Amino acid sequence: MEALKAPERATNRRPWVCLWSDVLDSRKLARAGEAADWLYTRLLAICGEKGDGDRIKDASASDLAWRLRREEADIEARLASLEREGLVERDGAAVVIVGWQERQPAQTDAERHRDYRTRQRVENHRALAERTPSGHR
């Protein structure tokens, strides 16, 4: 049960995950059912919280049931629906979100902003160097 507790402060933890608007028209989620759809969004949140890429380690139905305050049999049935539709895969005690890498930005918002500021500083320095006469550098 310890495995699915929220981490204290993972360095690669995401405070948010992308939920694409096309989820509204997902035939896979529609076929999986509304209950499985609910679980899928929770799995996305847990995956982002854990910061282990597309994998939720030690995510047995029992652990997920405790974390999400649901019955284990209910979680097991919902996981089976998601797996049948190809939205998740189970790898031992882990749950893998299919397509996570394609749908989640590789960088956090803070990393993207830091890189932008670095590019701006370099560009400003370059522009200043081009405007400064060569004898005054």
PDB file of N, CA and C in Angstrom, residues 4 8 14-15 54 60 62 70 90 95 99 101-102 108:
ATOM      1  N   LEU A   4       1.718   3.676  -3.536  1.00  0.00           N
ATOM      2  CA  LEU A   4       0.930   4.673  -4.243  1.00  0.00           C
ATOM      3  C   LEU A   4       0.660   5.939  -3.437  1.00  0.00           C
ATOM      4  N   GLU A   8       6.757  12.857  -1.554  1.00  0.00           N
ATOM      5  CA  GLU A   8       7.047  14.113  -0.850  1.00  0.00           C
ATOM      6  C   GLU A   8       7.385  15.216  -1.844  1.00  0.00           C
ATOM      7  N   ARG A  14       5.221  16.036 -12.110  1.00  0.00           N
ATOM      8  CA  ARG A  14       4.472  17.035 -12.861  1.00  0.00           C
ATOM      9  C   ARG A  14       3.321  17.541 -12.005  1.00  0.00           C
ATOM     10  N   PRO A  15       3.182  18.836 -11.837  1.00  0.00           N
ATOM     11  CA  PRO A  15       2.033  19.338 -11.089  1.00  0.00           C
ATOM     12  C   PRO A  15       0.753  19.252 -11.912  1.00  0.00           C
ATOM     13  N   ASP A  54       5.775   6.759 -18.377  1.00  0.00           N
ATOM     14  CA  ASP A  54       4.461   6.184 -18.653  1.00  0.00           C
ATOM     15  C   ASP A  54       4.066   5.072 -17.685  1.00  0.00           C
ATOM     16  N   SER A  60      -0.964  -2.378  -8.129  1.00  0.00           N
ATOM     17  CA  SER A  60      -1.917  -3.484  -8.131  1.00  0.00           C
ATOM     18  C   SER A  60      -3.319  -2.912  -7.963  1.00  0.00           C
ATOM     19  N   SER A  62      -5.327  -3.654  -5.753  1.00  0.00           N
ATOM     20  CA  SER A  62      -5.472  -3.388  -4.321  1.00  0.00           C
ATOM     21  C   SER A  62      -4.898  -2.018  -3.957  1.00  0.00           C
ATOM     22  N   ARG A  70     -11.872   3.160  -3.705  1.00  0.00           N
ATOM     23  CA  ARG A  70     -12.838   2.318  -4.410  1.00  0.00           C
ATOM     24  C   ARG A  70     -12.630   0.871  -4.001  1.00  0.00           C
ATOM     25  N   ARG A  90      -0.696  -3.839 -18.481  1.00  0.00           N
ATOM     26  CA  ARG A  90      -0.180  -4.225 -17.165  1.00  0.00           C
ATOM     27  C   ARG A  90       1.095  -5.021 -17.375  1.00  0.00           C
ATOM     28  N   VAL A  95       1.303  -0.503 -14.007  1.00  0.00           N
ATOM     29  CA  VAL A  95       0.339  -0.122 -15.035  1.00  0.00           C
ATOM     30  C   VAL A  95       1.056   0.864 -15.938  1.00  0.00           C
ATOM     31  N   GLY A  99       0.680   5.420 -24.961  1.00  0.00           N
ATOM     32  CA  GLY A  99       0.677   6.723 -25.632  1.00  0.00           C
ATOM     33  C   GLY A  99       1.079   7.885 -24.737  1.00  0.00           C
ATOM     34  N   GLN A 101       4.024   8.986 -23.747  1.00  0.00           N
ATOM     35  CA  GLN A 101       5.158   9.765 -24.261  1.00  0.00           C
ATOM     36  C   GLN A 101       4.724  10.722 -25.368  1.00  0.00           C
ATOM     37  N   GLU A 102       3.785  10.300 -26.215  1.00  0.00           N
ATOM     38  CA  GLU A 102       3.341  11.144 -27.327  1.00  0.00           C
ATOM     39  C   GLU A 102       2.425  12.274 -26.863  1.00  0.00           C
ATOM     40  N   THR A 108       8.778  20.082 -18.256  1.00  0.00           N
ATOM     41  CA  THR A 108       7.794  20.722 -17.387  1.00  0.00           C
ATOM     42  C   THR A 108       7.674  22.178 -17.811  1.00  0.00           C
TER      43      THR A 108
END
